[in-house]
Structures are given as C-alpha cells and as structure tokens.
Amino acid sequence: MSVLPRRFNKIKKVLDSRMQNLSVLVEAVNKPHNLSAILRTCDAAGVFEANFISNKQNVKTYNSTAQGSQKWLKLKNHQDSKSAVNSLKEKGFKLFGTTLNKNSIDYRELDYSDSTCFVLGAEKWGLSEELISQVDECIFIPMNGMVQSLNVSVAASVLLFEAVRQRYHQGLIPLKGEGLEKNLYKKTLFEWCYPELINHYKSSALSYPELKENGEICKSDFNKD
Ligand code: SAM
C-alpha cells in the first residue's frame, strides 16, 4: 500500500507551508457552520493548529462548509480560558483579543509576523470579560455599515489573511516545512499520507516508519519495533 505520487506531492506542498506560529483561539462559538468556516479559513491561511474553549469533547463541524479542511488541521480543545491562555503563552504566542471595546486598536496598525493567536468570541455575546483581561492586545476591524459586527468566521478571515499578507511581504511564509518543528513535520506527513495506519502504530507503541522521497514507506522500517 502506498500513497499516490500526486496526492503525496499535494500533501507535502500544503504541509511545507503550514505555520505552527499562527493560530486562533475560539471561545464558545457553537454554531457548527461558523466553526467549519473558521477551520476552512485556517486551512487556507496555513494554520497548523486551531484552539477552542469548549466543555464538549469534540468540535462539531459541518463537512459541507469545512470541505474536509478539519482533517488537515490539528484541533486543540481547552477546558477553560485560563488553561487556554497559559498553554498558548507557554508556546510563545501573543494573544490578540478581537473586540469592539474602547481600548481596542485598529487591526491594521499592528504586526503579526511573530507568533500570533487571534482570539475570537461567541456569535451573540462576543469575548468574555475574563478572556479580554488575559489577552496581550485588543484589536478591532473598523465597521462602516449599519451592522455593528462581522460574522465571527469573516472576522477570522480578515485577520488571518492580514497576518499572511504581512508575513508574505517579509519573506516569512514557509516553503519547505520550516514552519513546523522537524519531528512534528515528519509525524504529520506520515499521518496525512497514511491515516489508516495511525491506530496500528499507536496501539502497538511503534514509532512511525520513515518515508521515501516519493512517499512510499521504507520497507526496512515497516515491521520495526
Ligand atoms: N455583540 C458581540 C460583541 O459585542 O462582541 C458581537 C459578536 S461578533 C458577531 C462575534 C465575534 O466576531 C466577536 O467576538 C469577534 O471575535 C469577531 N468580530 C466580529 N466583528 C468584529 C470586528 N469588527 N472587529 C473585531 N472582531 C470582530
């Protein structure tokens, strides 16, 4: 069994430009079509991992809206805002809370080339005061219409693609996998190419085999402990 060359090249191209240092933290957004649209945007922008605060085990999405993008993103669920913020700060992320309050800065005035996580709030209530008090900076997207705010997935798109635009102009979009730690890159490449083998390796506590240049599994590694 081997991944087809065309599929392998596509998978590799996408993974080569994934960024561990660009993410979102989504608080209490519970409409599946909004979550799906956010994930689809994350995939398109090159996000590696998207974060959620939800007491549900699985993030519910709609495949028709997500177009399968949820398969190509790591989803990290946090129990509460404190643990989410601690975990992201430990990883070196700067947190940008999105809210239309009087201390917010126009999003166009800030730099997102270092580790950046956009923190997005619920459809009806926006970000909680608790989370607002823990972010590094509050930002807003100026609104010129009759309606006060954007749909949360639209706001995510505007912000993620502003980060991508800035990074593009600074030559910071990865092209050869440099946006991911080496081991994470190798592990993810195997899992994306051979999802049906993940359980086998996990349940038998075996490490994943090496892949050849064309994506085939190295035979010598196939039965190795
Ligand atoms: N009434 C809510 C409020 O006061 O925040 C509106 C919530 S809005 C529909 C849902 C989420 O989308 C917000 O929490 C924020 O994350 C994001 N959002 C929408 N419009 C935005 C804007 N103009 N600037 C920044 N974030 C925005």
Coordinates of N, CA and C and ligand atoms in Angstrom, one line a residue:
M1 N 0.8 -1.2 0.0 CA 0.0 0.0 0.0 C 0.9 1.3 0.0
S2 N 0.6 2.2 -0.9 CA 1.4 3.4 -0.9 C 0.5 4.6 -1.4
V3 N 0.9 5.8 -0.8 CA 0.1 7.0 -1.2 C 0.5 7.3 -2.7
L4 N -0.5 7.7 -3.5 CA -0.2 8.0 -4.9 C 0.7 9.2 -5.0
P5 N 1.6 9.2 -6.0 CA 2.5 10.3 -6.1 C 1.9 11.7 -6.2
R6 N 0.8 11.8 -6.9 CA 0.1 13.2 -7.0 C -0.4 13.6 -5.6
R7 N -1.0 12.7 -4.9 CA -1.5 13.0 -3.6 C -0.4 13.3 -2.6
F8 N 0.7 12.6 -2.7 CA 1.8 12.8 -1.9 C 2.4 14.2 -2.1
N9 N 2.5 14.6 -3.4 CA 3.1 16.0 -3.7 C 2.1 17.1 -3.2
K10 N 0.8 16.8 -3.3 CA -0.1 17.8 -2.8 C 0.0 18.0 -1.3
I11 N 0.0 16.8 -0.6 CA 0.1 16.8 0.9 C 1.4 17.5 1.3
K12 N 2.5 17.2 0.7 CA 3.8 17.8 1.0 C 3.8 19.3 0.8
K13 N 3.2 19.7 -0.3 CA 3.2 21.1 -0.6 C 2.4 21.9 0.5
V14 N 1.3 21.3 0.9 CA 0.5 22.0 1.9 C 1.2 22.0 3.3
L15 N 1.7 20.9 3.6 CA 2.4 20.8 4.9 C 3.7 21.7 4.9
D16 N 4.4 21.8 3.8 CA 5.6 22.6 3.7 C 5.3 24.1 4.1
S17 N 4.0 24.5 3.9 CA 3.8 25.9 4.2 C 2.9 26.1 5.4
R18 N 2.7 25.1 6.2 CA 2.0 25.2 7.5 C 2.8 26.0 8.5
M19 N 2.1 26.8 9.3 CA 2.8 27.6 10.3 C 2.3 27.2 11.7
Q20 N 3.3 26.8 12.6 CA 2.9 26.5 14.0 C 2.7 27.8 14.7
N21 N 3.2 28.9 14.2 CA 3.2 30.1 15.0 C 2.1 31.1 14.5
L22 N 1.1 30.5 13.9 CA -0.1 31.3 13.6 C -1.4 30.5 14.0
S23 N -2.2 31.1 14.8 CA -3.3 30.3 15.3 C -4.5 31.2 15.6
V24 N -5.6 30.5 16.0 CA -6.8 31.1 16.5 C -7.2 30.4 17.8
L25 N -7.8 31.2 18.7 CA -8.4 30.6 19.9 C -9.9 31.1 19.8
V26 N -10.8 30.1 19.8 CA -12.2 30.4 19.6 C -12.9 30.1 20.9
E27 N -13.6 31.1 21.4 CA -14.3 30.9 22.7 C -15.8 30.8 22.5
A28 N -16.3 29.6 22.9 CA -17.7 29.4 22.9 C -18.5 29.7 21.6
V29 N -17.8 29.6 20.5 CA -18.6 29.7 19.2 C -19.2 28.3 19.0
N30 N -20.5 28.2 19.0 CA -21.1 26.8 19.0 C -21.9 26.5 17.8
K31 N -22.0 27.5 16.8 CA -22.7 27.1 15.6 C -21.8 26.4 14.7
P32 N -22.1 25.1 14.4 CA -21.2 24.3 13.6 C -20.8 24.9 12.3
H33 N -21.7 25.7 11.6 CA -21.3 26.2 10.3 C -20.2 27.4 10.5
N34 N -20.3 28.1 11.6 CA -19.3 29.1 11.9 C -17.9 28.4 12.2
L35 N -18.0 27.4 13.0 CA -16.7 26.7 13.3 C -16.1 26.1 12.0
S36 N -17.0 25.5 11.2 CA -16.5 24.9 10.0 C -15.8 26.0 9.1
A37 N -16.5 27.2 9.0 CA -15.9 28.2 8.1 C -14.6 28.7 8.7
I38 N -14.5 28.8 10.0 CA -13.2 29.2 10.6 C -12.1 28.2 10.3
L39 N -12.4 26.9 10.4 CA -11.4 25.9 10.1 C -11.0 25.9 8.6
R40 N -12.0 26.2 7.7 CA -11.7 26.3 6.3 C -10.7 27.4 6.0
T41 N -10.9 28.5 6.7 CA -10.0 29.7 6.6 C -8.7 29.4 7.1
C42 N -8.6 28.7 8.3 CA -7.3 28.3 8.9 C -6.5 27.5 8.0
D43 N -7.2 26.5 7.4 CA -6.5 25.6 6.4 C -5.9 26.5 5.2
A44 N -6.7 27.4 4.7 CA -6.3 28.2 3.6 C -5.2 29.1 3.9
A45 N -5.2 29.6 5.2 CA -4.1 30.5 5.6 C -2.8 29.9 6.0
G46 N -2.9 28.6 6.2 CA -1.6 27.8 6.6 C -1.5 27.6 8.1
V47 N -2.6 27.7 8.8 CA -2.5 27.5 10.2 C -2.3 26.0 10.5
F48 N -1.5 25.6 11.4 CA -1.3 24.2 11.7 C -2.3 23.7 12.8
E49 N -2.5 24.5 13.8 CA -3.3 24.1 14.9 C -4.3 25.2 15.3
A50 N -5.6 24.8 15.4 CA -6.6 25.8 15.9 C -7.0 25.4 17.3
N51 N -7.2 26.4 18.1 CA -7.6 26.2 19.5 C -9.0 26.6 19.8
F52 N -9.6 25.8 20.7 CA -11.0 26.1 21.1 C -11.2 26.0 22.6
I53 N -12.1 26.8 23.1 CA -12.5 26.6 24.5 C -13.9 26.1 24.5
S54 N -14.1 24.9 24.9 CA -15.4 24.3 24.9 C -15.4 23.1 25.9
N55 N -16.5 22.9 26.6 CA -16.5 21.8 27.5 C -17.0 20.5 26.8
K56 N -17.2 20.7 25.5 CA -17.6 19.4 24.7 C -16.3 18.8 24.3
Q57 N -16.3 17.5 24.2 CA -15.0 16.7 23.8 C -14.6 17.0 22.4
N58 N -15.6 17.0 21.4 CA -15.3 17.2 20.0 C -15.9 18.5 19.5
V59 N -15.1 19.1 18.6 CA -15.6 20.3 18.0 C -16.5 19.9 16.9
K60 N -17.8 20.3 16.9 CA -18.8 19.8 15.9 C -18.7 20.8 14.7
T61 N -18.5 20.1 13.5 CA -18.4 21.0 12.3 C -19.3 20.4 11.2
Y62 N -19.5 21.2 10.2 CA -20.3 20.7 9.0 C -19.3 20.4 7.9
N63 N -19.3 19.2 7.4 CA -18.4 18.9 6.3 C -18.6 19.8 5.1
S64 N -19.9 20.1 4.8 CA -20.2 20.8 3.6 C -19.6 22.2 3.7
T65 N -19.5 22.8 4.9 CA -18.9 24.1 5.0 C -17.4 24.0 5.1
A66 N -16.9 23.0 5.9 CA -15.5 22.9 6.1 C -14.8 22.3 4.9
Q67 N -15.5 21.6 4.0 CA -14.9 21.0 2.8 C -13.8 20.0 3.2
G68 N -13.9 19.4 4.3 CA -12.9 18.4 4.7 C -11.7 19.0 5.4
S69 N -11.6 20.4 5.5 CA -10.4 21.0 6.0 C -10.1 20.6 7.4
Q70 N -11.1 20.2 8.2 CA -10.9 19.8 9.6 C -9.9 18.6 9.7
K71 N -9.8 17.8 8.5 CA -8.9 16.7 8.6 C -7.4 17.1 8.5
W72 N -7.2 18.3 8.0 CA -5.8 18.8 7.8 C -5.4 19.8 8.8
L73 N -6.1 19.9 9.9 CA -5.8 20.9 11.0 C -5.8 20.1 12.3
K74 N -4.8 20.5 13.1 CA -4.9 19.9 14.5 C -5.9 20.8 15.3
L75 N -6.8 20.1 16.0 CA -7.7 20.9 16.8 C -7.4 20.6 18.3
K76 N -7.2 21.8 19.0 CA -6.9 21.6 20.4 C -8.0 22.2 21.2
N77 N -8.6 21.3 22.1 CA -9.7 21.8 22.9 C -9.2 22.1 24.3
H78 N -9.5 23.3 24.8 CA -9.2 23.7 26.2 C -10.4 23.7 27.0
Q79 N -10.3 23.3 28.3 CA -11.5 23.3 29.2 C -12.0 24.7 29.6
D80 N -11.0 25.6 29.8 CA -11.4 27.0 30.2 C -10.4 28.0 29.7
S81 N -10.8 29.3 29.8 CA -9.9 30.3 29.2 C -8.5 30.4 29.9
K82 N -8.5 30.1 31.2 CA -7.2 30.2 31.9 C -6.2 29.2 31.4
S83 N -6.7 27.9 31.2 CA -5.7 26.9 30.7 C -5.4 27.2 29.3
A84 N -6.3 27.7 28.5 CA -6.0 28.0 27.1 C -5.0 29.1 27.0
V85 N -5.1 30.2 27.8 CA -4.2 31.3 27.7 C -2.8 30.8 28.2
N86 N -2.8 30.1 29.3 CA -1.5 29.6 29.8 C -0.8 28.7 28.8
S87 N -1.5 27.8 28.2 CA -0.9 26.9 27.2 C -0.4 27.7 26.0
L88 N -1.1 28.6 25.5 CA -0.7 29.4 24.3 C 0.5 30.3 24.7
K89 N 0.4 30.9 25.9 CA 1.6 31.8 26.3 C 2.8 31.0 26.5
E90 N 2.7 29.8 27.0 CA 3.9 29.0 27.2 C 4.5 28.7 25.9
K91 N 3.7 28.6 24.8 CA 4.2 28.3 23.5 C 4.8 29.5 22.8
G92 N 4.7 30.7 23.5 CA 5.2 31.9 23.0 C 4.3 32.8 22.1
F93 N 3.0 32.4 22.1 CA 2.0 33.2 21.3 C 1.7 34.5 22.0
K94 N 1.6 35.5 21.1 CA 1.0 36.8 21.6 C -0.5 36.7 21.3
L95 N -1.3 37.0 22.2 CA -2.8 36.9 22.1 C -3.4 38.2 21.7
F96 N -4.1 38.2 20.6 CA -4.9 39.4 20.1 C -6.4 39.1 20.3
G97 N -6.9 39.8 21.3 CA -8.4 39.6 21.5 C -9.1 40.5 20.5
T98 N -10.2 40.0 20.0 CA -11.0 40.7 19.0 C -12.3 41.2 19.6
T99 N -12.3 42.5 19.8 CA -13.5 43.1 20.5 C -13.6 44.5 20.2
L100 N -14.9 45.0 20.1 CA -15.1 46.4 19.7 C -15.2 47.3 21.0
N101 N -14.2 47.1 21.9 CA -14.3 48.0 23.1 C -13.4 49.2 22.9
K102 N -13.5 50.2 23.9 CA -12.9 51.5 23.6 C -11.4 51.4 23.7
N103 N -10.8 50.3 24.2 CA -9.3 50.2 24.3 C -8.8 49.5 23.1
S104 N -9.6 49.0 22.2 CA -9.1 48.2 21.1 C -8.4 49.1 20.1
I105 N -7.4 48.4 19.4 CA -6.6 49.1 18.4 C -7.1 48.6 17.0
D106 N -7.1 49.5 16.0 CA -7.4 49.1 14.6 C -6.4 48.0 14.2
Y107 N -6.9 46.9 13.8 CA -6.0 45.7 13.5 C -5.0 46.0 12.5
R108 N -5.2 47.0 11.6 CA -4.2 47.4 10.6 C -2.9 48.0 11.1
E109 N -3.0 48.4 12.4 CA -1.8 49.1 13.0 C -0.8 48.2 13.6
L110 N -1.1 46.9 13.7 CA -0.2 46.0 14.5 C 0.5 45.0 13.6
D111 N 1.5 44.4 14.2 CA 2.4 43.5 13.4 C 2.1 42.0 13.9
Y112 N 1.9 41.1 12.9 CA 1.6 39.8 13.2 C 2.6 38.8 12.7
S113 N 3.8 39.3 12.6 CA 4.8 38.4 12.0 C 5.4 37.4 13.0
D114 N 5.4 37.8 14.3 CA 5.8 36.8 15.3 C 4.7 35.9 15.7
S115 N 4.9 35.0 16.6 CA 3.8 34.0 17.0 C 2.5 34.8 17.4
T116 N 1.5 34.5 16.6 CA 0.2 35.3 16.7 C -0.9 34.4 16.9
C117 N -1.8 34.7 17.9 CA -3.0 33.9 18.0 C -4.2 34.9 18.1
F118 N -5.1 34.8 17.2 CA -6.3 35.7 17.2 C -7.4 35.0 18.1
V119 N -7.9 35.8 19.0 CA -8.9 35.2 20.0 C -10.3 35.7 19.6
L120 N -11.1 34.8 19.3 CA -12.4 35.2 18.7 C -13.6 34.8 19.6
G121 N -14.6 35.6 19.6 CA -15.7 35.3 20.6 C -17.0 34.8 20.0
A122 N -17.9 34.5 20.9 CA -19.2 33.9 20.5 C -20.1 34.8 19.7
E123 N -20.9 34.2 18.9 CA -21.8 34.9 17.9 C -22.6 36.0 18.6
K124 N -23.2 35.7 19.7 CA -24.1 36.7 20.3 C -23.4 37.6 21.3
W125 N -22.5 37.0 22.1 CA -22.0 37.8 23.3 C -20.6 38.3 23.1
G126 N -19.9 37.9 22.1 CA -18.5 38.3 21.9 C -17.6 37.6 22.9
L127 N -16.4 38.2 23.1 CA -15.4 37.6 24.0 C -15.8 37.9 25.4
S128 N -15.6 36.9 26.3 CA -15.9 37.1 27.7 C -14.9 38.1 28.3
E129 N -15.4 38.8 29.4 CA -14.5 39.8 30.1 C -13.3 39.1 30.6
E130 N -13.5 37.9 31.1 CA -12.4 37.1 31.6 C -11.3 36.9 30.6
L131 N -11.7 36.6 29.4 CA -10.6 36.4 28.4 C -10.1 37.7 27.9
I132 N -10.9 38.7 27.8 CA -10.4 40.0 27.4 C -9.3 40.5 28.3
S133 N -9.5 40.2 29.6 CA -8.5 40.7 30.6 C -7.2 39.9 30.5
Q134 N -7.2 38.8 29.8 CA -5.9 37.9 29.8 C -5.2 38.1 28.4
V135 N -5.8 38.8 27.4 CA -5.0 38.8 26.2 C -4.0 39.9 26.2
D136 N -3.1 39.9 25.3 CA -2.0 40.9 25.3 C -2.4 42.2 24.7
E137 N -3.3 42.1 23.7 CA -3.8 43.3 23.0 C -5.2 43.1 22.5
C138 N -6.0 44.2 22.5 CA -7.3 44.1 21.9 C -7.4 44.8 20.6
I139 N -7.9 44.1 19.6 CA -8.0 44.8 18.2 C -9.4 44.7 17.7
F140 N -9.7 45.6 16.7 CA -11.0 45.6 16.1 C -10.8 45.8 14.6
I141 N -11.8 45.4 13.8 CA -11.8 45.6 12.4 C -12.8 46.8 12.2
P142 N -12.4 47.9 11.7 CA -13.4 49.0 11.6 C -14.6 48.7 10.8
M143 N -15.7 49.1 11.2 CA -17.0 48.8 10.6 C -17.6 50.1 10.1
N144 N -18.0 50.1 8.8 CA -18.6 51.4 8.3 C -20.0 51.2 7.9
G145 N -20.7 50.1 8.2 CA -22.1 49.9 7.8 C -23.0 50.1 8.9
M146 N -24.2 49.6 8.7 CA -25.3 49.8 9.7 C -25.2 48.7 10.8
V147 N -24.5 47.6 10.5 CA -24.5 46.5 11.4 C -23.2 46.7 12.3
Q148 N -23.3 46.3 13.5 CA -22.2 46.6 14.5 C -21.0 45.7 14.3
S149 N -21.2 44.4 13.9 CA -20.1 43.5 13.9 C -20.2 42.6 12.7
L150 N -19.0 41.9 12.4 CA -19.0 40.9 11.3 C -19.3 39.5 11.9
N151 N -19.7 38.6 11.0 CA -19.8 37.2 11.4 C -18.4 36.8 11.9
V152 N -18.3 36.0 12.9 CA -17.1 35.6 13.5 C -16.1 34.9 12.5
S153 N -16.6 34.1 11.6 CA -15.8 33.5 10.6 C -15.2 34.5 9.6
V154 N -16.0 35.5 9.3 CA -15.5 36.6 8.4 C -14.3 37.3 9.1
A155 N -14.6 37.7 10.4 CA -13.5 38.4 11.2 C -12.2 37.5 11.2
A156 N -12.4 36.2 11.4 CA -11.2 35.3 11.4 C -10.5 35.4 10.1
S157 N -11.2 35.4 9.0 CA -10.6 35.5 7.6 C -9.8 36.8 7.5
V158 N -10.4 37.9 7.8 CA -9.8 39.2 7.6 C -8.4 39.2 8.4
L159 N -8.5 38.7 9.6 CA -7.3 38.8 10.5 C -6.2 37.8 10.1
L160 N -6.6 36.6 9.8 CA -5.6 35.6 9.4 C -4.9 36.0 8.1
F161 N -5.7 36.5 7.2 CA -5.1 36.9 5.9 C -4.3 38.2 6.0
E162 N -4.6 39.0 7.0 CA -3.7 40.2 7.2 C -2.3 39.7 7.7
A163 N -2.4 38.7 8.6 CA -1.1 38.1 9.1 C -0.3 37.5 8.0
V164 N -1.0 36.7 7.1 CA -0.4 36.1 5.9 C 0.2 37.2 5.0
R165 N -0.5 38.2 4.8 CA 0.0 39.3 3.9 C 1.3 39.9 4.5
Q166 N 1.2 40.2 5.8 CA 2.4 40.8 6.4 C 3.6 39.8 6.3
R167 N 3.4 38.6 6.6 CA 4.5 37.6 6.6 C 5.0 37.4 5.1
Y168 N 4.1 37.4 4.2 CA 4.5 37.3 2.8 C 5.5 38.4 2.4
H169 N 5.1 39.6 2.8 CA 6.0 40.7 2.4 C 7.3 40.7 3.1
Q170 N 7.4 40.0 4.2 CA 8.7 39.9 4.9 C 9.4 38.5 4.6
G171 N 8.9 37.8 3.6 CA 9.5 36.5 3.3 C 9.4 35.5 4.4
L172 N 8.3 35.5 5.2 CA 8.2 34.6 6.3 C 7.2 33.5 6.1
I173 N 6.7 33.4 4.9 CA 5.8 32.2 4.7 C 6.7 31.0 4.4
P174 N 6.6 29.9 5.2 CA 7.5 28.8 5.0 C 7.2 28.1 3.6
L175 N 8.2 27.6 3.0 CA 8.1 26.9 1.7 C 8.5 25.5 1.8
K176 N 9.3 25.2 2.8 CA 9.9 23.8 2.8 C 9.8 23.2 4.2
G177 N 8.7 23.5 4.9 CA 8.4 22.8 6.1 C 9.1 23.5 7.3
E178 N 9.7 24.7 7.1 CA 10.4 25.3 8.2 C 9.5 25.9 9.2
G179 N 8.2 25.9 8.9 CA 7.2 26.5 9.9 C 6.8 25.5 11.0
L180 N 7.3 24.3 10.9 CA 7.0 23.2 11.9 C 8.3 22.7 12.5
E181 N 8.2 22.2 13.7 CA 9.4 21.5 14.3 C 9.6 20.2 13.5
K182 N 10.9 19.8 13.3 CA 11.2 18.7 12.4 C 10.4 17.4 12.7
N183 N 10.3 17.1 14.0 CA 9.7 15.8 14.3 C 8.2 15.9 14.1
L184 N 7.6 17.1 14.4 CA 6.2 17.3 14.1 C 5.9 17.2 12.6
Y185 N 6.8 17.7 11.8 CA 6.6 17.7 10.4 C 6.6 16.2 9.9
K186 N 7.6 15.4 10.4 CA 7.7 14.0 9.9 C 6.4 13.2 10.4
K187 N 6.0 13.4 11.6 CA 4.9 12.7 12.2 C 3.6 13.1 11.4
T188 N 3.5 14.4 11.1 CA 2.2 14.8 10.4 C 2.2 14.3 9.0
L189 N 3.4 14.3 8.4 CA 3.5 13.9 7.0 C 3.0 12.4 6.9
F190 N 3.5 11.6 7.9 CA 3.1 10.2 7.9 C 1.6 10.1 8.1
E191 N 1.0 10.8 9.1 CA -0.4 10.7 9.4 C -1.3 11.2 8.3
W192 N -0.9 12.2 7.6 CA -1.7 12.7 6.4 C -1.6 11.7 5.3
C193 N -0.5 11.1 5.1 CA -0.4 10.1 4.0 C -1.0 8.8 4.3
Y194 N -0.9 8.4 5.5 CA -1.4 7.0 5.9 C -2.3 7.1 7.1
P195 N -3.4 7.8 7.0 CA -4.3 7.8 8.2 C -4.8 6.5 8.7
E196 N -4.9 5.5 7.7 CA -5.4 4.2 8.1 C -4.4 3.4 8.9
L197 N -3.2 3.9 9.0 CA -2.2 3.1 9.7 C -1.9 3.7 11.1
I198 N -2.5 4.8 11.4 CA -2.2 5.5 12.7 C -2.5 4.6 13.9
N199 N -3.7 4.0 13.9 CA -4.1 3.2 15.0 C -3.1 2.0 15.2
H200 N -2.7 1.4 14.1 CA -1.8 0.3 14.2 C -0.6 0.7 14.9
Y201 N 0.0 1.8 14.6 CA 1.3 2.2 15.2 C 1.1 2.7 16.6
K202 N 0.0 3.4 16.8 CA -0.3 3.9 18.2 C -0.6 2.7 19.1
S203 N -1.4 1.8 18.7 CA -1.8 0.7 19.6 C -0.7 -0.2 19.9
S204 N 0.3 -0.4 19.0 CA 1.4 -1.3 19.3 C 2.6 -0.5 19.8
A205 N 2.4 0.8 20.1 CA 3.5 1.7 20.6 C 4.8 1.6 19.7
L206 N 4.5 1.5 18.4 CA 5.7 1.5 17.5 C 5.8 2.9 17.0
S207 N 7.1 3.3 16.6 CA 7.3 4.6 16.0 C 7.0 4.5 14.5
Y208 N 6.5 5.6 14.0 CA 6.2 5.6 12.5 C 7.4 5.3 11.7
P209 N 7.2 4.6 10.6 CA 8.4 4.3 9.7 C 8.8 5.5 8.9
E210 N 10.0 5.5 8.4 CA 10.5 6.5 7.5 C 9.8 6.5 6.2
L211 N 9.6 7.6 5.5 CA 9.1 7.6 4.2 C 10.2 7.9 3.2
K212 N 10.0 7.3 2.0 CA 11.0 7.6 0.9 C 10.6 8.9 0.3
E213 N 11.5 9.4 -0.6 CA 11.3 10.7 -1.3 C 9.9 10.8 -2.0
N214 N 9.4 9.6 -2.5 CA 8.1 9.6 -3.2 C 6.9 9.3 -2.3
G215 N 7.2 9.2 -1.0 CA 6.1 8.9 -0.1 C 5.9 7.5 0.3
E216 N 6.6 6.6 -0.4 CA 6.4 5.2 0.0 C 7.1 4.9 1.3
I217 N 6.5 3.9 2.0 CA 7.0 3.6 3.3 C 8.3 2.7 3.1
C218 N 9.4 3.1 3.8 CA 10.6 2.3 3.7 C 10.4 0.9 4.2
K219 N 10.6 -0.1 3.4 CA 10.3 -1.5 3.7 C 11.0 -1.9 5.0
S220 N 12.3 -1.5 5.1 CA 13.0 -2.0 6.3 C 12.4 -1.5 7.6
D221 N 11.6 -0.4 7.5 CA 11.0 0.1 8.7 C 9.7 -0.4 9.0
F222 N 9.1 -1.1 8.0 CA 7.7 -1.4 8.1 C 7.3 -2.3 9.3
N223 N 8.2 -3.3 9.6 CA 7.9 -4.2 10.8 C 8.8 -3.9 12.0
K224 N 9.5 -2.8 11.9 CA 10.5 -2.5 13.0 C 9.7 -2.1 14.3
D225 N 10.3 -2.5 15.4 CA 9.7 -2.1 16.8 C 9.9 -0.7 17.0
Ligands
SAM1 N1 -22.3 41.5 20.2 C1 -21.0 40.9 20.0 C2 -19.9 41.8 20.6 O1 -20.2 42.8 21.2 O2 -18.7 41.4 20.6 C3 -20.8 40.6 18.6 C4 -20.0 39.3 18.4 S1 -19.5 39.0 16.8 C5 -20.9 38.6 15.9 C6 -18.6 37.5 17.0 C7 -17.1 37.6 17.1 O3 -16.6 38.0 15.8 C8 -16.5 38.7 18.0 O4 -16.5 38.2 19.3 C9 -15.2 38.9 17.4 O5 -14.3 37.8 17.8 C10 -15.5 38.8 15.9 N2 -15.8 40.1 15.3 C11 -16.9 40.4 14.6 N3 -16.8 41.7 14.2 C12 -15.6 42.2 14.5 C13 -14.9 43.4 14.4 N4 -15.4 44.4 13.6 N5 -13.7 43.5 14.9 C14 -13.1 42.5 15.6 N6 -13.7 41.3 15.8 C15 -14.9 41.2 15.3

